[in-house]
Coordinates of C-alpha atoms and ligand atoms in Angstrom, one line a residue:
Chain A
M1 CA 113.2 87.3 115.0
E2 CA 116.4 85.1 114.7
Q3 CA 114.6 82.7 112.5
F4 CA 113.3 84.4 109.8
D5 CA 115.6 84.4 106.2
F6 CA 115.5 87.8 105.5
T7 CA 117.5 87.9 102.5
L8 CA 114.7 85.5 101.4
I9 CA 111.4 87.7 102.5
D10 CA 113.1 90.5 101.3
W11 CA 113.9 89.2 98.0
S12 CA 109.9 88.0 97.3
R13 CA 108.5 91.1 98.2
A14 CA 110.6 92.9 96.1
Q15 CA 109.8 90.5 93.2
F16 CA 105.9 90.7 94.7
A17 CA 106.1 94.5 94.6
L18 CA 107.7 94.6 91.3
T19 CA 105.0 91.8 89.6
A20 CA 102.5 93.6 90.6
L21 CA 103.2 97.6 90.3
Y22 CA 104.8 96.6 86.5
H23 CA 101.4 95.3 86.6
W24 CA 98.9 98.0 87.9
L25 CA 100.6 100.0 85.0
F26 CA 98.9 98.4 82.3
V27 CA 95.4 98.2 84.6
P28 CA 93.5 101.5 85.2
L29 CA 94.3 102.3 81.6
T30 CA 92.1 99.4 80.8
L31 CA 89.4 100.4 83.4
G32 CA 88.9 103.3 82.5
I33 CA 88.6 104.2 78.9
T34 CA 87.1 101.2 77.9
F35 CA 83.8 103.9 79.3
I36 CA 85.3 106.6 77.5
I37 CA 84.9 105.2 74.3
A38 CA 81.2 103.8 75.5
I39 CA 80.6 107.2 76.0
M40 CA 81.6 108.3 72.7
E41 CA 79.9 105.7 71.3
T42 CA 77.0 106.1 72.5
I43 CA 76.9 110.1 71.5
Y44 CA 77.5 108.7 67.9
V45 CA 75.3 106.0 68.1
K46 CA 72.5 108.8 68.9
T47 CA 73.9 112.0 66.8
G48 CA 74.9 109.6 63.7
N49 CA 78.0 112.2 63.4
P50 CA 80.6 109.6 61.5
E51 CA 83.3 111.7 63.6
W52 CA 82.2 110.7 66.6
K53 CA 82.5 107.1 64.9
K54 CA 86.1 107.9 64.0
I55 CA 87.0 109.6 67.8
T56 CA 85.6 106.3 68.8
K57 CA 88.1 103.7 66.7
F58 CA 90.5 105.6 67.4
W59 CA 90.8 105.8 71.1
M60 CA 89.8 102.1 70.9
T61 CA 93.0 101.3 68.6
L62 CA 95.0 102.6 71.9
F63 CA 92.8 100.6 74.1
G64 CA 93.8 97.4 72.2
I65 CA 97.5 97.6 72.1
N66 CA 97.1 98.6 76.4
F67 CA 95.2 95.7 76.0
A68 CA 97.2 93.4 73.9
I69 CA 100.5 93.7 76.1
G70 CA 98.9 94.1 79.4
V71 CA 96.5 90.4 79.3
A72 CA 97.8 87.9 81.8
T73 CA 100.2 89.6 83.8
G74 CA 98.0 89.2 86.5
I75 CA 98.9 85.8 86.6
I76 CA 102.0 85.8 87.5
L77 CA 100.9 87.6 90.3
E78 CA 98.6 84.4 90.7
F79 CA 102.0 82.6 90.3
E80 CA 104.0 83.8 93.1
F81 CA 100.9 83.0 95.5
G82 CA 101.5 79.2 95.1
T83 CA 105.5 79.3 95.0
N84 CA 106.9 82.5 97.5
W85 CA 103.4 82.8 99.6
S86 CA 102.6 79.1 99.9
N87 CA 101.9 80.0 103.8
Y88 CA 99.6 82.3 103.1
S89 CA 97.7 80.9 100.2
W90 CA 97.1 77.7 101.6
F91 CA 96.2 80.0 105.2
V92 CA 93.8 81.7 103.3
G93 CA 93.1 79.6 99.9
D94 CA 89.4 77.7 100.2
I95 CA 88.4 81.5 100.5
F96 CA 89.7 83.6 97.6
G97 CA 90.8 80.6 95.5
A98 CA 87.4 79.6 93.7
P99 CA 86.4 82.7 93.3
L100 CA 89.9 84.4 91.4
A101 CA 89.7 81.5 89.5
I102 CA 86.2 81.4 88.4
E103 CA 86.0 85.5 88.0
G104 CA 89.6 85.0 85.5
I105 CA 87.9 82.2 82.9
M106 CA 84.4 84.4 83.3
A107 CA 86.9 87.6 82.6
F108 CA 88.4 85.7 79.3
F109 CA 84.5 84.4 78.3
M110 CA 84.0 87.9 78.5
E111 CA 86.5 89.7 77.3
S112 CA 87.3 87.4 74.0
T113 CA 83.7 87.5 73.4
F114 CA 83.4 91.1 73.5
I115 CA 86.5 92.7 72.4
A116 CA 86.1 90.9 69.6
I117 CA 82.9 92.0 68.7
M118 CA 83.6 95.6 69.2
F119 CA 87.0 94.6 66.9
F120 CA 85.5 93.1 64.4
G121 CA 82.1 94.1 64.7
W122 CA 82.3 97.2 62.6
N123 CA 79.9 96.7 60.3
K124 CA 79.0 93.6 60.4
V125 CA 76.8 93.6 63.8
S126 CA 73.8 96.4 63.9
K127 CA 74.5 99.3 65.8
G128 CA 72.5 99.0 69.2
F129 CA 74.8 94.8 69.0
H130 CA 77.8 97.0 69.1
L131 CA 77.7 99.4 71.1
T132 CA 76.2 97.5 74.1
A133 CA 79.5 95.2 73.5
T134 CA 81.3 98.1 74.0
W135 CA 79.3 98.9 76.7
L136 CA 79.7 94.8 78.4
T137 CA 83.2 95.3 77.5
A138 CA 83.9 98.4 80.6
I139 CA 81.6 96.6 82.9
G140 CA 83.2 93.4 82.6
S141 CA 86.7 94.5 83.1
N142 CA 85.7 96.6 86.2
L143 CA 83.8 93.4 87.7
S144 CA 86.9 91.8 86.7
A145 CA 88.9 93.6 89.5
L146 CA 86.2 93.1 91.8
W147 CA 87.2 89.6 93.6
I148 CA 91.2 90.5 93.9
L149 CA 90.3 93.7 95.8
V150 CA 88.1 92.3 98.3
A151 CA 90.7 89.4 98.6
N152 CA 93.1 93.0 99.4
G153 CA 89.9 94.5 101.5
W154 CA 89.6 91.5 103.6
M155 CA 93.8 91.4 104.2
Q156 CA 93.7 94.9 105.7
H157 CA 90.3 93.7 107.6
P158 CA 90.3 90.2 107.7
V159 CA 86.4 89.8 108.6
G160 CA 83.9 87.0 108.3
M161 CA 85.9 84.1 108.7
T162 CA 87.6 82.3 111.7
F163 CA 90.3 79.8 111.9
N164 CA 90.2 76.2 111.2
P165 CA 93.3 74.7 113.7
D166 CA 92.9 71.9 112.0
T167 CA 93.7 72.2 108.8
A168 CA 95.8 75.6 109.4
R169 CA 93.3 77.5 107.0
M170 CA 90.8 80.1 107.5
E171 CA 86.9 79.1 106.7
M172 CA 83.9 81.6 105.3
M173 CA 81.4 81.7 107.9
N174 CA 79.9 84.9 106.4
F175 CA 80.3 85.1 102.5
W176 CA 77.7 88.8 102.6
E177 CA 80.0 90.0 105.1
V178 CA 83.4 89.3 103.0
L179 CA 81.5 90.7 100.3
F180 CA 80.0 93.7 101.4
N181 CA 83.2 94.8 104.0
P182 CA 83.8 99.0 104.2
N183 CA 87.4 97.9 103.4
A184 CA 86.8 96.4 100.8
I185 CA 83.8 98.1 99.7
N186 CA 86.1 102.0 99.6
K187 CA 89.1 100.0 98.0
F188 CA 87.2 98.8 94.9
L189 CA 84.9 102.2 94.6
H190 CA 88.3 104.0 95.2
T191 CA 90.1 101.8 93.1
I192 CA 88.2 102.5 90.0
Y193 CA 86.9 105.8 90.3
S194 CA 91.3 106.1 90.2
S195 CA 91.5 104.8 87.6
Y196 CA 89.1 106.6 85.6
I197 CA 90.9 109.2 86.3
V198 CA 94.4 108.0 84.8
A199 CA 91.8 107.5 81.4
A200 CA 90.7 110.8 81.6
V201 CA 94.3 112.3 81.6
F202 CA 95.7 109.8 79.0
V203 CA 92.8 111.1 76.7
V204 CA 93.3 114.7 77.6
G205 CA 97.2 114.9 77.1
I206 CA 97.2 112.9 74.2
S207 CA 94.4 115.7 72.5
A208 CA 96.8 118.0 73.7
W209 CA 99.5 117.0 72.1
Y210 CA 97.1 117.0 68.2
L211 CA 97.1 120.6 69.8
L212 CA 100.3 121.5 70.0
K213 CA 100.9 120.1 67.0
N214 CA 97.6 121.6 64.9
R215 CA 96.2 118.3 63.2
E216 CA 93.1 116.8 64.2
I217 CA 91.7 119.7 65.9
A218 CA 87.9 118.2 66.4
L219 CA 88.9 114.8 67.7
A220 CA 90.8 116.6 70.4
K221 CA 88.7 119.0 71.4
K222 CA 86.3 116.2 71.4
S223 CA 87.7 114.0 73.1
I224 CA 89.0 116.8 75.8
L225 CA 85.6 117.5 76.3
V226 CA 84.3 113.9 76.7
A227 CA 87.3 113.2 79.4
S228 CA 87.2 116.2 81.0
L229 CA 84.0 115.8 82.2
F230 CA 84.7 112.8 83.4
G231 CA 87.7 112.9 84.4
L232 CA 85.9 116.0 86.8
I233 CA 83.6 113.9 88.6
F234 CA 84.9 111.0 88.9
S235 CA 87.4 113.6 91.1
I236 CA 85.3 114.2 92.9
L237 CA 83.8 110.9 93.3
T238 CA 87.5 109.6 94.3
V239 CA 87.9 111.9 96.4
G240 CA 84.7 111.3 98.5
T241 CA 85.9 107.4 98.3
G242 CA 89.5 108.0 99.6
D243 CA 88.2 110.0 102.3
E244 CA 85.8 107.4 103.5
S245 CA 88.8 104.2 103.3
A246 CA 90.8 107.4 105.4
R247 CA 88.3 106.4 108.0
E248 CA 88.2 102.9 107.5
M249 CA 91.8 103.2 107.9
A250 CA 91.9 105.0 111.0
N251 CA 89.4 102.3 112.5
S252 CA 90.9 98.9 112.1
Q253 CA 94.6 99.8 110.3
P254 CA 94.8 102.8 113.4
M255 CA 98.8 102.1 112.6
K256 CA 99.0 102.9 108.6
F257 CA 97.1 105.7 109.3
A258 CA 98.6 107.8 111.7
A259 CA 102.7 106.7 110.1
M260 CA 100.9 108.1 106.2
E261 CA 100.5 111.1 108.8
G262 CA 103.6 111.4 110.2
L263 CA 101.5 111.3 113.4
Y264 CA 104.6 109.9 116.4
Y265 CA 101.9 111.4 119.4
G266 CA 98.4 111.1 119.2
T267 CA 96.3 113.7 119.9
D268 CA 92.9 115.3 120.0
H269 CA 91.6 118.2 117.5
A270 CA 95.0 116.8 115.4
P271 CA 95.5 118.9 112.5
L272 CA 96.2 117.2 108.9
I273 CA 99.6 117.7 107.4
A274 CA 98.2 119.2 103.8
A275 CA 101.9 119.0 102.8
G276 CA 105.4 119.0 105.1
V277 CA 108.7 117.5 104.4
L278 CA 109.5 114.3 107.0
K279 CA 112.9 115.8 109.2
D280 CA 114.0 111.3 109.8
D281 CA 111.9 108.7 110.9
P282 CA 112.2 109.5 114.5
I283 CA 112.1 106.9 117.5
P284 CA 108.9 107.3 119.1
E285 CA 110.8 107.4 122.8
N286 CA 111.7 110.6 121.2
K287 CA 110.3 112.3 122.1
D288 CA 111.7 116.7 122.3
K289 CA 112.5 115.3 118.5
K290 CA 111.0 117.6 115.9
D291 CA 109.4 115.4 113.2
F292 CA 109.9 118.0 109.9
F293 CA 111.6 120.1 108.5
F294 CA 108.1 122.1 108.2
E295 CA 104.7 121.2 107.5
I296 CA 101.7 123.3 106.1
E297 CA 99.2 121.7 109.3
I298 CA 94.9 122.5 108.3
P299 CA 93.7 122.5 112.4
S300 CA 91.6 119.7 113.6
A301 CA 91.3 117.7 110.2
L302 CA 92.7 115.1 110.4
S303 CA 90.5 114.3 113.7
Y304 CA 87.3 114.5 111.8
M305 CA 88.7 113.1 108.5
A306 CA 89.3 110.2 110.5
F307 CA 86.4 110.5 112.8
L308 CA 83.8 112.9 111.7
D309 CA 84.6 114.9 115.3
G310 CA 87.3 117.9 114.9
D311 CA 87.6 117.7 119.2
A312 CA 87.7 113.5 118.4
F313 CA 91.5 111.9 119.8
V314 CA 93.9 110.4 116.9
P315 CA 96.3 108.0 118.5
G316 CA 99.3 108.4 117.0
I317 CA 102.9 105.0 116.6
H318 CA 103.4 106.3 120.6
D319 CA 100.4 105.4 121.6
L320 CA 99.5 102.8 120.0
V321 CA 103.0 101.0 120.7
H322 CA 103.3 101.7 124.4
G323 CA 99.1 102.3 125.1
N324 CA 97.3 104.8 126.2
E325 CA 94.8 103.8 129.7
E326 CA 93.0 107.0 129.0
Q327 CA 92.0 106.4 125.2
G328 CA 91.5 103.2 126.0
I329 CA 94.1 101.8 123.7
M330 CA 96.4 98.5 124.6
S331 CA 99.6 99.0 123.4
Y332 CA 101.9 96.3 121.4
Y333 CA 103.6 94.9 124.1
N334 CA 100.2 93.2 125.2
K335 CA 99.0 92.3 122.2
I336 CA 102.5 90.2 121.6
E337 CA 101.2 88.7 125.5
R338 CA 98.4 87.7 123.4
G339 CA 99.6 87.1 120.5
K340 CA 102.0 84.2 122.4
I341 CA 99.1 82.7 124.3
A342 CA 97.4 81.9 121.3
K343 CA 100.4 81.0 119.4
Q344 CA 100.8 78.7 123.0
A345 CA 97.5 76.9 122.4
L346 CA 98.1 76.8 118.3
T347 CA 101.5 74.7 119.6
D348 CA 99.5 72.5 121.8
F349 CA 96.5 71.9 119.1
K350 CA 99.7 70.2 117.4
I351 CA 101.8 68.8 120.2
A352 CA 98.3 66.9 120.3
K353 CA 97.3 66.2 116.5
K354 CA 100.7 64.4 116.6
E355 CA 100.1 62.2 120.1
N356 CA 97.0 61.8 118.6
N357 CA 95.0 62.6 121.8
Q358 CA 91.9 63.0 120.9
L359 CA 91.2 64.3 124.7
A360 CA 93.6 67.4 123.9
I361 CA 92.3 68.1 120.7
E362 CA 88.6 68.5 121.8
K363 CA 89.7 70.6 123.9
L364 CA 91.5 72.4 121.8
S365 CA 89.0 73.0 118.9
A366 CA 87.3 74.4 120.9
K367 CA 88.7 77.0 122.3
F368 CA 89.6 78.6 118.8
N369 CA 85.9 78.4 118.2
D370 CA 85.2 80.4 121.5
K371 CA 84.7 84.0 121.5
E372 CA 86.2 85.1 124.6
F373 CA 89.3 83.3 123.1
L374 CA 88.8 84.5 119.6
D375 CA 88.6 88.3 120.0
N376 CA 90.9 88.6 123.4
Y377 CA 94.2 86.3 122.2
F378 CA 93.6 85.5 118.6
A379 CA 92.5 88.2 117.0
Y380 CA 96.6 89.4 118.3
F381 CA 97.8 86.2 117.4
G382 CA 100.9 87.5 114.2
Y383 CA 101.7 89.5 117.2
S384 CA 103.4 86.4 118.7
Y385 CA 106.1 86.5 116.1
F386 CA 107.3 89.6 117.5
E387 CA 109.3 90.4 120.3
D388 CA 110.1 94.1 120.1
P389 CA 106.4 96.5 119.2
H390 CA 109.3 98.9 116.9
D391 CA 109.4 96.1 114.4
I392 CA 106.0 96.7 114.2
I393 CA 106.1 99.9 112.3
P394 CA 106.0 100.8 109.0
S395 CA 108.8 102.9 107.3
V396 CA 106.5 106.8 107.9
P397 CA 108.4 108.2 104.7
F398 CA 107.1 106.0 102.3
S399 CA 103.2 105.7 104.0
F400 CA 103.5 109.2 104.2
Y401 CA 105.3 110.7 101.1
S402 CA 102.8 108.1 98.9
F403 CA 100.0 109.6 100.2
H404 CA 100.4 113.0 100.3
I405 CA 101.8 112.5 96.6
M406 CA 98.3 110.7 95.8
V407 CA 96.1 113.4 97.5
M408 CA 98.0 116.9 96.1
L409 CA 98.5 115.6 92.3
G410 CA 94.3 113.9 93.3
G411 CA 93.9 117.8 93.8
H412 CA 95.7 118.9 90.9
F413 CA 93.6 116.9 88.3
L414 CA 90.5 118.3 89.9
I415 CA 91.8 122.1 89.4
L416 CA 92.9 120.9 85.3
F417 CA 89.7 119.3 84.5
T418 CA 88.3 122.1 85.2
V419 CA 90.8 124.8 83.6
L420 CA 90.6 122.8 80.7
L421 CA 86.4 122.8 80.3
I422 CA 86.6 126.5 80.9
F423 CA 88.7 127.0 77.9
L424 CA 87.1 124.6 76.0
Y425 CA 83.9 126.8 76.4
K426 CA 85.7 129.6 76.2
E427 CA 86.9 128.6 72.9
K428 CA 90.4 129.4 74.4
L429 CA 92.5 126.3 74.8
H430 CA 93.5 125.7 71.5
Q431 CA 95.8 129.0 71.6
M432 CA 96.9 128.6 75.6
R433 CA 100.0 126.3 74.8
W434 CA 101.0 126.2 78.2
L435 CA 98.0 124.7 79.6
L436 CA 98.4 122.2 76.9
W437 CA 102.2 121.1 77.5
L438 CA 101.3 120.9 81.1
T439 CA 98.3 118.5 80.5
L440 CA 101.0 116.9 78.4
W441 CA 103.0 116.1 81.3
T442 CA 100.1 115.3 83.6
M443 CA 100.0 112.1 82.1
P444 CA 103.3 110.2 83.8
L445 CA 101.9 111.9 87.3
A446 CA 98.6 109.8 86.5
Y447 CA 100.2 107.0 87.0
V448 CA 102.3 107.7 89.6
A449 CA 99.0 109.1 91.4
S450 CA 98.3 105.5 90.5
E451 CA 100.8 103.7 91.5
S452 CA 102.1 106.1 94.9
G453 CA 98.4 104.3 96.4
W454 CA 99.2 101.5 96.3
I455 CA 101.8 102.1 98.2
I456 CA 100.0 103.2 101.1
A457 CA 97.6 100.7 101.3
E458 CA 101.0 97.7 100.5
M459 CA 103.8 99.7 102.3
G460 CA 101.7 101.6 105.5
R461 CA 101.0 97.5 106.3
Q462 CA 103.4 96.1 107.4
P463 CA 105.1 93.6 108.7
W464 CA 101.1 92.6 107.6
V465 CA 99.7 90.2 105.0
I466 CA 97.0 90.3 106.9
Q467 CA 96.0 92.4 109.7
D468 CA 97.2 91.6 113.0
L469 CA 97.2 87.9 112.1
M470 CA 99.8 86.8 110.0
P471 CA 102.9 89.3 109.1
T472 CA 104.5 88.6 106.0
M473 CA 107.5 86.6 107.2
T474 CA 105.2 84.3 107.8
A475 CA 103.8 84.4 104.7
V476 CA 106.3 83.3 102.5
S477 CA 107.4 79.7 101.3
N478 CA 111.1 78.5 102.5
I479 CA 112.4 78.6 99.1
D480 CA 116.0 79.3 98.2
S481 CA 116.5 83.0 98.0
N482 CA 118.6 82.6 94.4
S483 CA 115.7 81.5 92.3
V484 CA 114.0 84.1 93.9
I485 CA 116.5 86.8 92.5
I486 CA 116.5 84.6 89.5
T487 CA 113.0 85.6 88.8
F488 CA 113.2 88.9 90.2
A489 CA 115.8 89.7 87.3
L490 CA 114.1 87.6 84.4
F491 CA 110.4 88.7 85.6
F492 CA 112.6 92.6 85.1
I493 CA 113.1 92.6 81.9
T494 CA 110.6 90.7 80.0
F495 CA 108.1 93.3 81.8
T496 CA 110.9 96.0 80.9
A497 CA 110.6 95.0 77.1
L498 CA 106.5 94.5 77.4
L499 CA 106.6 98.4 78.6
I500 CA 109.4 99.4 75.8
A501 CA 106.8 97.6 73.3
E502 CA 103.6 99.3 74.7
I503 CA 105.4 103.0 74.4
K504 CA 106.8 102.5 71.1
I505 CA 103.7 101.1 69.5
M506 CA 100.5 103.7 70.6
L507 CA 103.3 106.4 69.7
K508 CA 103.5 105.2 66.6
Q509 CA 100.0 104.6 66.9
I510 CA 99.5 108.5 68.0
H511 CA 101.4 109.5 65.6
I512 CA 99.3 108.2 62.5
G513 CA 96.6 109.9 64.1
P514 CA 93.1 108.1 63.6
N515 CA 91.8 107.0 59.8
D516 CA 88.9 104.9 59.0
G517 CA 90.8 101.3 57.9
G518 CA 90.8 98.3 60.0
H519 CA 92.7 97.3 63.4
Chain B
M1 CA 74.7 74.9 63.4
E2 CA 74.7 78.1 61.1
T3 CA 74.9 80.7 64.5
V4 CA 78.0 78.6 65.2
K5 CA 80.0 78.3 61.5
N6 CA 78.4 82.2 61.4
I7 CA 80.4 83.3 64.8
F8 CA 83.2 81.2 63.5
R9 CA 83.2 83.1 60.3
F10 CA 83.0 86.4 62.0
Y11 CA 86.2 85.2 64.0
V12 CA 88.5 83.8 61.3
E13 CA 87.7 86.8 58.8
G14 CA 87.8 89.3 61.8
F15 CA 92.1 88.0 62.7
K16 CA 92.2 88.1 58.2
N17 CA 91.7 91.2 58.0
M18 CA 93.9 92.9 60.8
T19 CA 96.5 95.1 59.7
W20 CA 98.3 96.2 62.6
G21 CA 96.8 94.6 64.8
K22 CA 98.2 91.1 64.0
N23 CA 102.0 92.4 65.3
L24 CA 100.2 92.8 68.8
W25 CA 98.9 89.3 68.6
L26 CA 102.5 88.3 68.2
I27 CA 103.4 89.9 71.2
I28 CA 100.5 88.0 73.2
F29 CA 101.8 84.8 71.9
I30 CA 105.5 85.6 72.8
K31 CA 104.2 86.6 76.6
V32 CA 102.5 83.7 77.5
F33 CA 105.2 81.2 75.9
I34 CA 107.5 82.5 78.2
M35 CA 104.7 82.9 81.2
F36 CA 103.2 79.2 80.9
A37 CA 105.9 77.4 79.1
I38 CA 108.9 79.3 80.8
L39 CA 108.3 80.6 83.9
K40 CA 105.7 79.0 84.9
L41 CA 107.6 75.0 84.4
F42 CA 110.9 75.8 85.3
F43 CA 110.6 78.1 87.4
F44 CA 106.7 78.7 89.3
S45 CA 106.0 75.1 90.9
D46 CA 103.5 74.8 93.0
F47 CA 105.2 74.7 95.9
L48 CA 102.9 72.8 98.7
G49 CA 102.0 70.8 95.7
S50 CA 105.0 69.9 95.0
Q51 CA 106.1 68.7 98.3
F52 CA 103.5 66.8 99.2
E53 CA 100.7 64.4 98.2
N54 CA 97.3 65.6 99.8
D55 CA 95.6 68.3 101.9
S56 CA 96.5 66.6 105.7
Q57 CA 100.2 66.7 104.6
K58 CA 99.8 70.5 103.6
S59 CA 98.1 71.6 106.7
D60 CA 100.3 70.6 109.0
Y61 CA 102.8 71.3 107.0
V62 CA 101.5 74.9 107.5
L63 CA 100.6 74.7 111.0
E64 CA 104.4 73.6 112.0
Q65 CA 105.3 77.3 109.8
L66 CA 103.0 78.6 112.2
T67 CA 104.3 77.1 115.3
T68 CA 108.0 76.5 114.7
P69 CA 108.6 78.7 111.7
N70 CA 112.0 77.6 110.0
K71 CA 114.8 79.5 109.1
Ligands
HEM1 C1 92.5 113.1 96.2 C2 92.3 112.4 97.8 C3 92.9 111.3 97.9 C4 92.5 110.6 99.1 C5 91.9 110.9 100.2 C6 92.5 109.3 98.9 C7 92.8 108.4 99.8 C8 93.6 107.0 100.3 C9 93.7 105.9 100.8 C10 93.2 106.7 102.5 C11 94.6 105.1 100.3 C12 94.7 103.8 101.3 C13 93.6 102.4 101.3 C14 94.0 101.5 102.2 O1 95.4 100.6 102.7 O2 92.8 100.7 102.5 C15 94.0 105.3 99.3 C16 94.7 104.4 98.0 C17 94.5 104.6 96.8 N1 94.2 105.6 95.9 FE1 94.5 107.1 96.9 N2 93.0 109.8 97.5 C18 92.8 109.5 96.7 C19 93.2 110.6 95.4 C20 94.3 108.9 94.4 C21 94.0 109.4 93.4 C22 94.2 110.3 92.5 C23 94.1 108.2 92.7 C24 94.7 108.1 91.2 C25 94.5 109.0 90.1 C26 94.3 107.8 93.6 C27 94.6 105.9 93.0 C28 94.6 105.2 95.1 C29 94.8 104.0 94.3 C30 95.0 102.9 93.1 C31 95.2 103.0 95.6 C32 94.9 101.6 96.2 C33 93.7 100.8 96.6 C34 93.3 101.4 97.6 O3 93.7 100.8 98.7 O4 91.8 102.0 97.4 N3 94.1 107.5 95.0 N4 93.7 106.8 98.2

């Protein structure tokens, strides 16, 4: 491990985390609010009631601000792939480079056409045409998240590819297997559905503020009705897709699953920790150490969540590190040995290539096409970079808390939307000041939940960039760490300025409220 | 031809009639300028592209990295 420059690795990771988390502050609102606006405009077109047009235009304004400030922040991540993560980009570039570029160009043209019609087209194109453009903006922006999430899903569960030692690249064997990778499907659905919750909370939060200020009563109530219904439906679907994601994780990333539940020792009838406070980050060997200060358990629920069977055995961190023969779990020690055999084969290939030894090249190339070798050795290639299996355990507190915060907030949103609908129906919402304050203060929590989702997804899979194949430290480019520190600072300043601009312009527009003027 | 003209006019009028939205365009331009003219140009060169001339050299380099990672 001493061959790696950890200052460079840590700063490269910090930089990627910073830019990804900031980028993600803008995306979920766009994904969700476009659909809410499309629903509102549909009601306007169906009823002809100008109040709905006013409502549609008001939320469209806020969407415009968010879109303008957030647009293109994701390109920064692509810069980083080429500069800071060049080994990784080369390793997978063949597969994801072209589709991501096509997606970017398509999204740009779709968005610049349909968004222009949305904003400039009132009274210039027919109502039906305008409505179509609004729906297409919503669908287009959601579809433009597809391929990047498929790529992320593949990194968590690499399928449909094979490694070519000659080019040092992964090559696509089966496009459909990559696209319909269960990890990718769940990730896409869970990401967009949960983003709809963020947008719904945004709409009910601002509407609650209007009710507290006794302003824009009709707009606020109508918006709460649409957004709460929308939010409630997608809260239920978010729980469903999250549950599916957890099951997929239990199968393809059991260490991440154990870490997010703080499960050190595997057991059958494993309980789900509904809430708890971790004591510290105990070493898996230390069996006597208590893991939690306190915990609330739901008996057998974790076994059920992982394998749809309350009796099933769920492996803990200890089982994965040391193996568990009874349960047929291979130890990390064994995986390291197998990974090293695969790496030796690659090293031999490299030497043969340098010496232009055709016979050896052919023999070794055949090995990299041999299923037995691929399944039993190359599948653990990434483990070869480690000597101590304890370096392959992600941070348990990070994984545990981010997962539990996300899930608890998911419950909070679901209840909140339900309660808002009940009081709206009873026509008592306006008087329920505590509820309106709670709704307002739930706005930042929606962002916390969404960012926590990414923290569990990305921190929980460490040390892997590509599960079992490429650890983060090998993915990084060998560049000067000082330049990474400088760009980290530059990004921090630029993104913080953008965020402040977003909040300021947004607040100003909310204070002004809906007006029938232009944009 | 008429359609192209109409589309062009649609965009021009749209931009002309913008009120507060013009500030957003200013922000977009400043942002894109910082990103491409400063960050991309001075800080984010394509690492492999700037070091090697062709794909085969890039492959050899990455293979070297994967088998004997550098300090
Ligand atoms: C309430 C029940 C929920 C469950 C069971 C759940 C489950 C999960 C799981 C297991 C992951 C990790 C997937 C992976 O690493 O591959 C995840 C990720 C994520 N979650 Fe949740 N989640 C829930 C609610 C929420 C809520 C309320 C939000 C936001 C409003 C949210 C947003 C996210 C995001 C953005 C990700 C990252 C993308 C992904 O990996 O799918 N989740 N969730």
